[in-house]
Short mmCIF file of C-alpha atoms in Angstrom, two decimals:
data_model
loop_
_atom_site.label_atom_id
_atom_site.label_comp_id
_atom_site.label_asym_id
_atom_site.label_seq_id
_atom_site.Cartn_x
_atom_site.Cartn_y
_atom_site.Cartn_z
CA UNK A 1 0.02 0.17 0.16
CA UNK A 2 1.41 3.30 -1.60
CA UNK A 3 0.92 6.40 0.08
CA UNK A 4 1.80 9.81 -2.20
CA UNK A 5 3.92 12.41 -1.48
CA UNK A 6 4.33 15.88 -2.07
CA UNK A 7 6.79 18.20 -2.51
CA UNK A 8 5.36 22.00 -2.57
CA UNK A 9 6.83 25.35 -3.51
CA UNK A 10 5.68 27.84 -1.03
CA UNK A 11 7.22 30.56 -3.15
CA UNK A 12 9.16 34.03 -1.39
CA UNK A 13 7.16 34.42 1.35
CA UNK A 14 4.56 36.47 -0.30
CA UNK A 15 0.52 34.71 -0.09
CA UNK A 16 0.48 36.08 -3.51
CA UNK A 17 2.86 34.02 -4.78
CA UNK A 18 1.92 30.63 -3.93
CA UNK A 19 0.53 28.90 -7.12
CA UNK A 20 -2.38 27.49 -7.69
CA UNK A 21 -0.70 24.14 -7.93
CA UNK A 22 0.44 24.48 -4.30
CA UNK A 23 -2.36 25.16 -2.93
CA UNK A 24 -4.33 22.55 -4.45
CA UNK A 25 -1.16 19.89 -3.59
CA UNK A 26 -1.19 21.68 -0.12
CA UNK A 27 -5.38 20.43 0.81
CA UNK A 28 -4.93 17.18 0.15
CA UNK A 29 -2.39 16.47 2.07
CA UNK A 30 -2.64 14.70 5.07
CA UNK A 31 0.32 15.54 7.32
CA UNK A 32 3.19 18.15 6.53
CA UNK A 33 6.74 17.98 7.19
CA UNK A 34 9.14 20.80 6.87
CA UNK A 35 10.69 23.57 8.46
CA UNK A 36 8.30 25.28 10.94
CA UNK A 37 8.30 29.32 9.56
CA UNK A 38 7.66 27.04 6.29
CA UNK A 39 4.69 25.16 7.90
CA UNK A 40 3.50 27.88 9.15
CA UNK A 41 2.22 30.35 6.31
CA UNK A 42 -0.04 27.48 5.28
CA UNK A 43 -3.12 27.85 7.31
CA UNK A 44 -3.86 23.91 8.18
CA UNK A 45 -7.28 22.34 8.55
CA UNK A 46 -8.01 20.14 11.86
CA UNK A 47 -8.06 17.41 9.98
CA UNK A 48 -4.48 18.43 9.14
CA UNK A 49 -1.00 17.61 10.93
CA UNK A 50 2.34 19.75 11.49
CA UNK A 51 5.18 18.39 11.96
CA UNK A 52 7.75 20.68 12.53
CA UNK A 53 11.82 20.49 12.13
CA UNK A 54 14.48 22.48 12.27
CA UNK A 55 15.92 23.35 9.47
CA UNK A 56 19.70 21.13 9.18
CA UNK A 57 17.50 18.20 9.30
CA UNK A 58 16.85 17.55 5.44
CA UNK A 59 17.08 13.79 5.53
CA UNK A 60 15.63 12.80 8.70
CA UNK A 61 12.65 14.70 8.19
CA UNK A 62 12.71 13.79 4.18
CA UNK A 63 13.18 9.70 5.58
CA UNK A 64 9.83 10.55 8.58
CA UNK A 65 7.79 11.97 4.90
CA UNK A 66 8.66 9.13 2.87
CA UNK A 67 8.10 5.85 5.78
CA UNK A 68 4.79 7.89 6.71
CA UNK A 69 3.73 7.86 3.04
CA UNK A 70 5.08 4.14 2.46
CA UNK A 71 2.51 3.40 4.81
CA UNK A 72 -0.54 5.03 2.57
CA UNK A 73 -1.01 8.31 3.47
CA UNK A 74 -1.05 11.65 1.54
CA UNK A 75 2.35 13.47 2.83
CA UNK A 76 3.85 16.85 2.04
CA UNK A 77 6.84 17.95 2.09
CA UNK A 78 7.26 22.34 2.04
CA UNK A 79 9.96 24.35 1.37
CA UNK A 80 9.99 28.19 1.00
CA UNK A 81 10.77 29.11 -2.85
CA UNK A 82 11.00 26.76 -5.35
CA UNK A 83 12.28 23.28 -3.80
CA UNK A 84 14.88 21.77 -6.26
CA UNK A 85 16.37 24.89 -5.58
CA UNK A 86 19.30 24.46 -2.86
CA UNK A 87 15.99 22.77 -0.91
CA UNK A 88 14.23 19.63 -0.06
CA UNK A 89 13.69 17.84 -3.48
CA UNK A 90 17.15 16.32 -3.85
CA UNK A 91 16.66 15.30 -0.03
CA UNK A 92 13.92 13.23 -1.03
CA UNK A 93 15.56 11.45 -4.14
CA UNK A 94 18.48 11.19 -2.06
CA UNK A 95 16.32 9.59 0.90
CA UNK A 96 14.33 8.11 -2.25
CA UNK A 97 18.19 6.49 -4.03
CA UNK A 98 19.23 5.80 -0.33
CA UNK A 99 15.78 3.85 1.61
CA UNK A 100 13.77 0.23 1.42
CA UNK A 101 12.55 -0.96 -2.25
CA UNK A 102 9.71 0.43 -1.71
CA UNK A 103 9.63 3.97 -1.52
CA UNK A 104 10.13 4.48 -5.07
CA UNK A 105 6.55 2.61 -5.91
CA UNK A 106 5.36 6.19 -4.41
CA UNK A 107 3.32 8.13 -5.98
CA UNK A 108 6.09 11.22 -6.10
CA UNK A 109 4.59 15.07 -7.13
CA UNK A 110 7.01 17.78 -6.87
CA UNK A 111 5.25 21.28 -7.34
CA UNK A 112 7.77 23.83 -8.29
CA UNK A 113 7.41 27.27 -6.86
CA UNK A 114 9.00 30.68 -7.44
CA UNK A 115 12.28 30.79 -6.08
CA UNK A 116 14.10 33.88 -3.81
CA UNK A 117 16.54 35.19 -7.01
CA UNK A 118 13.30 35.63 -9.14
CA UNK A 119 11.48 37.17 -6.71
CA UNK A 120 14.55 39.90 -5.83
CA UNK A 121 15.46 39.91 -9.48
CA UNK A 122 11.83 41.33 -9.71
CA UNK A 123 11.95 44.00 -7.11
CA UNK A 124 14.99 45.89 -8.53
CA UNK A 125 14.77 45.45 -12.40
CA UNK A 126 16.24 42.20 -14.06
CA UNK A 127 19.82 41.64 -13.03
CA UNK A 128 19.63 37.69 -14.03
CA UNK A 129 18.68 39.30 -17.28
CA UNK A 130 21.97 37.94 -19.20
CA UNK A 131 23.22 34.06 -18.43
CA UNK A 132 23.63 33.99 -14.34
CA UNK A 133 23.90 30.97 -12.03
CA UNK A 134 23.35 29.70 -8.46
CA UNK A 135 25.88 28.89 -5.74
CA UNK A 136 24.91 28.39 -2.56
CA UNK A 137 27.85 29.09 0.23
CA UNK A 138 26.60 26.60 2.52
CA UNK A 139 29.65 25.15 3.00
CA UNK A 140 29.39 21.74 5.38
CA UNK A 141 27.82 19.98 2.31
CA UNK A 142 30.73 20.64 0.17
CA UNK A 143 34.42 21.96 0.36
CA UNK A 144 35.60 26.17 0.65
CA UNK A 145 37.68 25.81 -2.19
CA UNK A 146 34.84 24.50 -4.20
CA UNK A 147 33.09 27.76 -3.77
CA UNK A 148 35.23 29.81 -3.87
CA UNK A 149 36.37 28.36 -8.00
CA UNK A 150 33.19 28.34 -8.05
CA UNK A 151 32.80 32.20 -8.11
CA UNK A 152 36.40 32.26 -9.74
CA UNK A 153 34.86 30.34 -12.58
CA UNK A 154 31.21 32.00 -12.97
CA UNK A 155 32.78 36.07 -12.13
CA UNK A 156 35.33 35.58 -15.05
CA UNK A 157 33.26 33.99 -17.21
CA UNK A 158 30.98 36.93 -16.65
CA UNK A 159 28.08 35.17 -15.25
CA UNK A 160 25.93 37.39 -12.89
CA UNK A 161 26.32 35.26 -9.15
CA UNK A 162 23.00 34.58 -7.23
CA UNK A 163 24.58 33.11 -3.96
CA UNK A 164 22.22 30.98 -1.64
CA UNK A 165 22.01 30.52 2.13
CA UNK A 166 24.72 33.63 2.29
CA UNK A 167 25.93 33.76 6.33
CA UNK A 168 24.23 31.89 9.11
CA UNK A 169 25.54 31.46 12.74
CA UNK A 170 27.44 28.60 11.28
CA UNK A 171 28.52 29.96 8.66
CA UNK A 172 30.00 33.39 9.98
CA UNK A 173 33.13 34.46 7.56
CA UNK A 174 32.12 32.66 4.53
CA UNK A 175 30.22 35.92 2.69
CA UNK A 176 33.11 38.41 3.20
CA UNK A 177 35.86 35.77 1.94
CA UNK A 178 33.71 35.28 -1.01
CA UNK A 179 33.11 38.97 -1.80
CA UNK A 180 36.98 39.62 -1.05
CA UNK A 181 37.34 37.10 -3.50
CA UNK A 182 35.29 38.45 -6.12
CA UNK A 183 37.09 41.82 -5.27
CA UNK A 184 39.91 40.39 -7.21
CA UNK A 185 38.38 39.86 -10.11
CA UNK A 186 34.95 42.21 -11.26
CA UNK A 187 35.39 45.89 -11.04
CA UNK A 188 34.73 47.50 -7.85
CA UNK A 189 31.58 49.37 -9.97
CA UNK A 190 29.31 45.87 -10.13
CA UNK A 191 26.54 46.22 -8.01
CA UNK A 192 25.68 44.14 -5.49
CA UNK A 193 21.85 43.67 -4.10
CA UNK A 194 21.73 42.48 -0.66
CA UNK A 195 17.49 41.11 -1.14
CA UNK A 196 15.87 39.98 1.94
CA UNK A 197 12.18 39.46 2.00
CA UNK A 198 11.23 40.51 -0.83
CA UNK A 199 7.16 41.10 -1.64
CA UNK A 200 6.23 40.53 2.09
CA UNK A 201 6.11 43.50 4.45
CA UNK A 202 9.30 43.82 5.79
CA UNK A 203 11.23 43.58 2.60
CA UNK A 204 14.69 45.58 2.58
CA UNK A 205 16.53 45.40 -0.22
CA UNK A 206 20.35 47.44 -0.47
CA UNK A 207 21.99 48.15 -3.58
CA UNK A 208 25.62 48.16 -2.83
CA UNK A 209 28.91 48.79 -5.02
CA UNK A 210 31.59 45.52 -4.88
CA UNK A 211 33.54 47.67 -3.46
CA UNK A 212 32.36 48.81 -0.50
CA UNK A 213 29.67 45.56 -0.56
CA UNK A 214 30.13 43.66 3.49
CA UNK A 215 28.98 40.50 5.03
CA UNK A 216 27.16 42.14 7.52
CA UNK A 217 24.54 43.26 5.04
CA UNK A 218 22.99 40.00 4.57
CA UNK A 219 21.39 37.62 7.17
CA UNK A 220 19.69 34.05 6.67
CA UNK A 221 17.01 34.91 4.86
CA UNK A 222 18.98 37.22 2.25
CA UNK A 223 19.39 36.42 -1.40
CA UNK A 224 22.94 38.10 -2.74
CA UNK A 225 23.10 39.26 -5.83
CA UNK A 226 26.69 40.01 -7.62
CA UNK A 227 26.06 41.75 -11.31
CA UNK A 228 28.30 41.28 -13.61
CA UNK A 229 30.45 43.71 -15.38
CA UNK A 230 27.60 45.01 -18.09
CA UNK A 231 25.12 44.91 -15.28
CA UNK A 232 23.89 48.60 -15.18
CA UNK A 233 22.36 50.97 -12.54
CA UNK A 234 19.71 52.91 -13.66
CA UNK A 235 18.88 55.41 -11.52
CA UNK A 236 14.64 57.28 -11.18
CA UNK A 237 14.61 59.78 -8.48
CA UNK A 238 12.94 58.93 -5.72
CA UNK A 239 11.73 55.98 -6.91
CA UNK A 240 14.68 52.79 -6.11
CA UNK A 241 16.97 52.27 -8.91
CA UNK A 242 16.61 50.25 -11.34
CA UNK A 243 19.40 47.14 -11.64
CA UNK A 244 19.51 45.13 -15.26
CA UNK A 245 21.86 43.05 -17.51
CA UNK A 246 21.32 43.60 -20.57
CA UNK A 247 20.06 41.27 -22.88
CA UNK A 248 23.19 41.60 -25.56
CA UNK A 249 26.49 41.60 -24.97
CA UNK A 250 29.23 43.60 -26.45
CA UNK A 251 30.23 41.43 -29.82
CA UNK A 252 27.63 40.23 -30.55
CA UNK A 253 26.63 40.30 -34.02
CA UNK A 254 23.34 42.72 -33.96
CA UNK B 1 0.39 62.59 -15.98
CA UNK B 2 2.15 58.63 -15.55
CA UNK B 3 0.63 55.04 -15.67
CA UNK B 4 1.13 52.17 -15.12
CA UNK B 5 3.57 49.38 -16.74
CA UNK B 6 3.27 45.54 -16.02
CA UNK B 7 5.96 43.33 -16.55
CA UNK B 8 3.97 40.02 -15.76
CA UNK B 9 5.58 36.59 -15.50
CA UNK B 10 2.82 33.49 -16.56
CA UNK B 11 5.05 30.58 -15.92
CA UNK B 12 5.98 27.75 -18.18
CA UNK B 13 2.34 26.89 -18.82
CA UNK B 14 -0.09 24.97 -16.41
CA UNK B 15 -2.12 27.10 -15.99
CA UNK B 16 -2.26 26.28 -11.93
CA UNK B 17 1.33 27.51 -12.18
CA UNK B 18 0.46 31.25 -12.42
CA UNK B 19 1.02 32.81 -9.35
CA UNK B 20 -2.31 34.98 -7.96
CA UNK B 21 -0.24 38.10 -8.36
CA UNK B 22 -0.05 37.52 -11.83
CA UNK B 23 -3.43 37.21 -12.14
CA UNK B 24 -4.18 40.27 -10.42
CA UNK B 25 -1.79 42.30 -12.79
CA UNK B 26 -3.57 40.70 -15.64
CA UNK B 27 -6.70 42.01 -13.92
CA UNK B 28 -5.80 45.30 -13.72
CA UNK B 29 -4.41 45.92 -17.17
CA UNK B 30 -5.40 47.51 -19.61
CA UNK B 31 -3.38 46.83 -23.10
CA UNK B 32 -1.72 43.64 -23.28
CA UNK B 33 1.82 43.52 -25.50
CA UNK B 34 3.43 40.74 -25.73
CA UNK B 35 4.80 37.29 -28.01
CA UNK B 36 0.98 36.02 -29.61
CA UNK B 37 1.28 32.69 -27.58
CA UNK B 38 1.99 34.07 -24.35
CA UNK B 39 -0.68 36.86 -24.92
CA UNK B 40 -3.37 34.02 -25.80
CA UNK B 41 -2.64 32.06 -22.24
CA UNK B 42 -4.96 34.74 -21.12
CA UNK B 43 -8.90 35.42 -21.90
CA UNK B 44 -8.89 39.32 -21.85
CA UNK B 45 -12.77 41.62 -20.43
CA UNK B 46 -14.03 42.90 -23.58
CA UNK B 47 -12.80 46.22 -21.88
CA UNK B 48 -9.16 45.11 -22.56
CA UNK B 49 -6.72 45.15 -25.18
CA UNK B 50 -4.10 42.65 -26.94
CA UNK B 51 -1.46 44.20 -28.69
CA UNK B 52 0.00 40.69 -29.84
CA UNK B 53 3.99 40.61 -31.62
CA UNK B 54 6.83 38.64 -32.67
CA UNK B 55 8.87 36.62 -30.65
CA UNK B 56 12.52 38.92 -32.12
CA UNK B 57 10.75 41.97 -31.74
CA UNK B 58 11.06 43.06 -27.60
CA UNK B 59 13.13 46.32 -28.01
CA UNK B 60 10.02 48.03 -30.44
CA UNK B 61 7.20 45.95 -27.79
CA UNK B 62 8.54 47.57 -24.90
CA UNK B 63 8.75 51.21 -26.06
CA UNK B 64 5.29 50.60 -27.57
CA UNK B 65 4.10 49.51 -24.16
CA UNK B 66 6.03 52.35 -21.94
CA UNK B 67 4.82 55.37 -24.14
CA UNK B 68 1.59 53.85 -23.53
CA UNK B 69 1.99 53.87 -20.16
CA UNK B 70 3.47 57.23 -19.87
CA UNK B 71 0.53 58.53 -21.61
CA UNK B 72 -1.13 57.65 -18.56
CA UNK B 73 -2.76 54.10 -19.23
CA UNK B 74 -2.86 50.40 -17.62
CA UNK B 75 -0.39 48.55 -19.37
CA UNK B 76 0.61 44.90 -19.12
CA UNK B 77 3.58 43.13 -20.84
CA UNK B 78 3.64 39.60 -21.24
CA UNK B 79 6.59 37.14 -20.17
CA UNK B 80 6.56 33.17 -20.22
CA UNK B 81 8.25 31.70 -17.61
CA UNK B 82 9.92 34.76 -15.00
CA UNK B 83 9.36 37.66 -16.88
CA UNK B 84 13.17 37.89 -15.73
CA UNK B 85 15.30 34.82 -17.20
CA UNK B 86 15.81 35.57 -20.55
CA UNK B 87 12.80 37.71 -21.03
CA UNK B 88 10.62 40.89 -21.12
CA UNK B 89 11.80 42.49 -18.15
CA UNK B 90 15.81 43.45 -19.21
CA UNK B 91 14.03 44.70 -22.54
CA UNK B 92 12.07 46.78 -20.72
CA UNK B 93 14.50 48.10 -18.41
CA UNK B 94 16.67 48.64 -21.14
CA UNK B 95 14.33 50.57 -22.77
CA UNK B 96 13.43 52.57 -20.09
CA UNK B 97 17.08 53.66 -19.14
CA UNK B 98 17.03 54.07 -23.43
CA UNK B 99 14.20 56.77 -23.69
CA UNK B 100 12.42 59.87 -22.72
CA UNK B 101 13.16 61.03 -18.80
CA UNK B 102 9.34 60.58 -17.76
CA UNK B 103 9.64 56.91 -17.72
CA UNK B 104 11.32 57.01 -15.50
CA UNK B 105 8.73 57.76 -13.48
CA UNK B 106 6.22 55.10 -14.53
CA UNK B 107 5.09 53.35 -12.23
CA UNK B 108 6.58 49.25 -12.26
CA UNK B 109 5.95 46.16 -11.04
CA UNK B 110 7.40 42.55 -12.47
CA UNK B 111 5.57 39.79 -11.30
CA UNK B 112 8.06 36.56 -11.34
CA UNK B 113 7.11 33.57 -12.49
CA UNK B 114 7.92 29.79 -12.25
CA UNK B 115 10.85 29.95 -15.10
CA UNK B 116 11.33 27.18 -17.00
CA UNK B 117 13.99 25.37 -16.17
CA UNK B 118 12.00 25.02 -12.08
CA UNK B 119 8.92 23.42 -13.71
CA UNK B 120 11.51 20.72 -15.84
CA UNK B 121 13.35 20.57 -12.67
CA UNK B 122 10.38 19.44 -10.98
CA UNK B 123 8.82 17.46 -13.03
CA UNK B 124 11.92 14.84 -13.14
CA UNK B 125 13.45 15.09 -9.68
CA UNK B 126 16.06 17.72 -9.09
CA UNK B 127 18.70 18.22 -11.01
CA UNK B 128 19.37 21.85 -9.90
CA UNK B 129 19.74 20.67 -6.15
CA UNK B 130 23.41 22.04 -5.93
CA UNK B 131 25.44 24.69 -8.14
CA UNK B 132 23.73 25.35 -11.34
CA UNK B 133 23.65 27.89 -14.29
CA UNK B 134 21.43 29.22 -17.03
CA UNK B 135 23.07 30.32 -20.40
CA UNK B 136 20.99 30.97 -23.64
CA UNK B 137 21.76 29.81 -26.80
CA UNK B 138 20.90 32.68 -28.23
CA UNK B 139 24.42 34.11 -30.56
CA UNK B 140 22.52 37.31 -31.89
CA UNK B 141 22.60 38.85 -28.81
CA UNK B 142 26.60 37.66 -27.41
CA UNK B 143 28.97 36.18 -29.82
CA UNK B 144 28.86 32.43 -30.47
CA UNK B 145 32.77 32.55 -28.32
CA UNK B 146 31.33 33.23 -25.16
CA UNK B 147 28.39 30.56 -24.84
CA UNK B 148 31.45 28.81 -25.74
CA UNK B 149 33.47 30.05 -23.40
CA UNK B 150 30.74 29.67 -20.42
CA UNK B 151 30.21 26.33 -21.16
CA UNK B 152 33.80 25.19 -20.26
CA UNK B 153 33.44 27.59 -17.10
CA UNK B 154 30.85 26.35 -16.12
CA UNK B 155 30.87 22.83 -16.84
CA UNK B 156 34.55 22.50 -15.81
CA UNK B 157 34.05 23.82 -12.02
CA UNK B 158 30.97 21.35 -11.25
CA UNK B 159 27.57 23.56 -12.05
CA UNK B 160 24.64 22.23 -13.89
CA UNK B 161 23.79 23.81 -16.91
CA UNK B 162 20.85 24.68 -18.20
CA UNK B 163 19.97 25.56 -21.14
CA UNK B 164 17.68 28.37 -22.85
CA UNK B 165 16.20 28.97 -26.04
CA UNK B 166 18.93 26.23 -27.46
CA UNK B 167 17.41 26.06 -31.22
CA UNK B 168 15.32 27.97 -33.69
CA UNK B 169 15.42 28.01 -37.56
CA UNK B 170 17.78 30.75 -37.25
CA UNK B 171 19.55 29.16 -34.72
CA UNK B 172 20.04 25.17 -35.96
CA UNK B 173 23.60 24.90 -35.60
CA UNK B 174 23.83 26.07 -32.30
CA UNK B 175 23.26 23.29 -29.54
CA UNK B 176 25.02 20.96 -31.34
CA UNK B 177 28.18 22.29 -30.74
CA UNK B 178 27.12 23.21 -27.33
CA UNK B 179 27.27 19.21 -26.44
CA UNK B 180 29.35 18.97 -28.78
CA UNK B 181 32.21 21.37 -26.74
CA UNK B 182 30.50 19.75 -23.77
CA UNK B 183 31.26 15.97 -24.79
CA UNK B 184 34.94 17.30 -23.92
CA UNK B 185 34.77 18.65 -21.06
CA UNK B 186 32.02 16.18 -19.62
CA UNK B 187 32.12 11.94 -18.69
CA UNK B 188 29.31 10.77 -21.29
CA UNK B 189 27.20 9.23 -18.86
CA UNK B 190 26.03 12.83 -17.32
CA UNK B 191 22.64 12.59 -17.92
CA UNK B 192 21.01 15.92 -19.70
CA UNK B 193 17.47 16.44 -19.40
CA UNK B 194 15.53 17.69 -22.53
CA UNK B 195 12.26 19.48 -21.50
CA UNK B 196 9.13 20.25 -23.02
CA UNK B 197 6.24 21.78 -21.86
CA UNK B 198 7.07 20.67 -18.82
CA UNK B 199 3.45 20.07 -16.61
CA UNK B 200 1.04 20.74 -19.66
CA UNK B 201 -0.92 17.75 -21.86
CA UNK B 202 2.21 18.06 -24.55
CA UNK B 203 4.83 17.23 -21.68
CA UNK B 204 7.74 14.88 -23.48
CA UNK B 205 10.68 14.83 -20.85
CA UNK B 206 13.74 12.94 -22.19
CA UNK B 207 17.22 11.62 -20.07
CA UNK B 208 19.58 10.67 -22.20
CA UNK B 209 23.51 9.77 -21.87
CA UNK B 210 25.89 12.87 -22.99
CA UNK B 211 27.50 11.13 -25.18
CA UNK B 212 24.14 10.20 -26.74
CA UNK B 213 22.41 13.55 -27.01
CA UNK B 214 21.55 14.82 -30.26
CA UNK B 215 20.39 18.67 -31.42
CA UNK B 216 16.94 16.73 -32.66
CA UNK B 217 15.85 15.68 -29.23
CA UNK B 218 15.50 20.03 -28.96
CA UNK B 219 12.69 22.33 -30.14
CA UNK B 220 12.40 26.15 -29.36
CA UNK B 221 10.43 25.25 -26.50
CA UNK B 222 12.82 22.78 -24.56
CA UNK B 223 14.87 24.10 -22.00
CA UNK B 224 18.09 21.20 -22.08
CA UNK B 225 19.53 20.61 -18.13
CA UNK B 226 22.86 18.99 -18.39
CA UNK B 227 23.68 17.52 -15.11
CA UNK B 228 27.84 17.93 -13.75
CA UNK B 229 29.25 14.74 -12.58
CA UNK B 230 28.06 14.40 -9.23
CA UNK B 231 24.38 14.12 -10.60
CA UNK B 232 22.81 10.59 -10.23
CA UNK B 233 19.66 8.86 -12.28
CA UNK B 234 17.38 6.60 -9.37
CA UNK B 235 15.13 3.57 -11.52
CA UNK B 236 11.92 3.46 -10.29
CA UNK B 237 10.59 0.40 -12.19
CA UNK B 238 7.77 1.36 -14.61
CA UNK B 239 7.53 4.90 -13.10
CA UNK B 240 9.84 7.46 -15.16
CA UNK B 241 13.19 7.87 -13.33
CA UNK B 242 13.98 10.56 -10.98
CA UNK B 243 17.06 12.51 -11.82
CA UNK B 244 18.86 14.54 -8.82
CA UNK B 245 21.90 16.30 -8.02
CA UNK B 246 23.14 15.82 -4.48
CA UNK B 247 22.41 18.43 -2.01
CA UNK B 248 26.85 17.57 -1.10
CA UNK B 249 29.49 17.18 -2.99
CA UNK B 250 32.50 15.31 -2.35
CA UNK B 251 34.66 16.34 0.22
CA UNK B 252 32.89 18.27 2.58
CA UNK B 253 33.67 18.42 5.83
CA UNK B 254 30.09 16.59 6.79
#
């Protein structure tokens, strides 16, 4: 008897950015697993059960959800943003690969969402308008040297860079070192965007030249975006400036 | 007298992936500019006007929409996916920068959406579960050598790669050459995902080892994703296999 597992992306926090598909999936599930602040975004019915856990317990959470689904229940694992971007979808796949054979029979539905970098970008213009990459600064899952090498490769090749998980109590120095590394490659005038709680009442978005960007401008919930040398700022009087990366690049045929 | 301009992302095509925020913005606008198949996804009221244009006319479309908004109207520019990812938001910013000063006073609202790579990834597992990048193969806006250099940098540094605009009548050979380039860097077993119309009735998703991937597997509406050497495939009997990139990387501290 195999149940059903939904892995649901709730977007960056603005209820208007939760897709109808995500709401429909949440209406079908009986049990809700996730990091407490994400699960708390949903208003559950009395017949729905909340099983919240800490932020860093992805694999045990995925295992618990899969075990319950394997018993026949309809289960949801809830993520902020998009579940496939540094979130629960990969943990669930990993748990299925390592787990008992019957977990592969569970009906698995992953519901995409608006990931943080898209929501922050929309509030500021179009910084991701040209080729870009997303890098998690969380070095408990990969060596710090690899992160530095990726920053170097991406900045050197002209990608705009979105940094996820930039800073936390357990990772206090990584963002500062990443910015120092980028300062050796990119012009000091390159715009850096610190975007927090995009589209929510407590939104805070700052634009700072790379030369002056400081790690203290970010917290755990901030998406940090570093422009490419082609990223531009358009001043708009008393409105927030627009930051965008042009669709074309120098040397194009048209 | 300045009006209002919405740049609206409608997601990849499944109506359940249009956010409530996008629907609300569409309800407010009087005039709708966009590539015809995107505008046609909306059911307009009799008092709303459709101004559809061809796919490659981004700047003239942005100019026309801004001019109408500057006259006091409430105007929408419609994109598939997310408007900030190889879509209309950058064209609008570019037009504002180059246009008359009063265009900077227009109330501009960009509404993010689920971009194609997230929708395709959700249908197949979590291929973007680790660091990744997005590259447009459209070389009418940048030199082909730059695209090759970015592919090389990204693959060499272990990023998963999502290719947008992989192929069209005007760009028949680029995807084949890109795959050839990637074959010189990545193992032949690296999974390549060809994802078309994710979440729509005509969805077609194929997983092919890089050694056998052919440009003919893609069309204009396909998002092509190339795994990293760490991307894994989990077979599930008669269900579609899962493709995911683990959250951790070899050599991590835990």
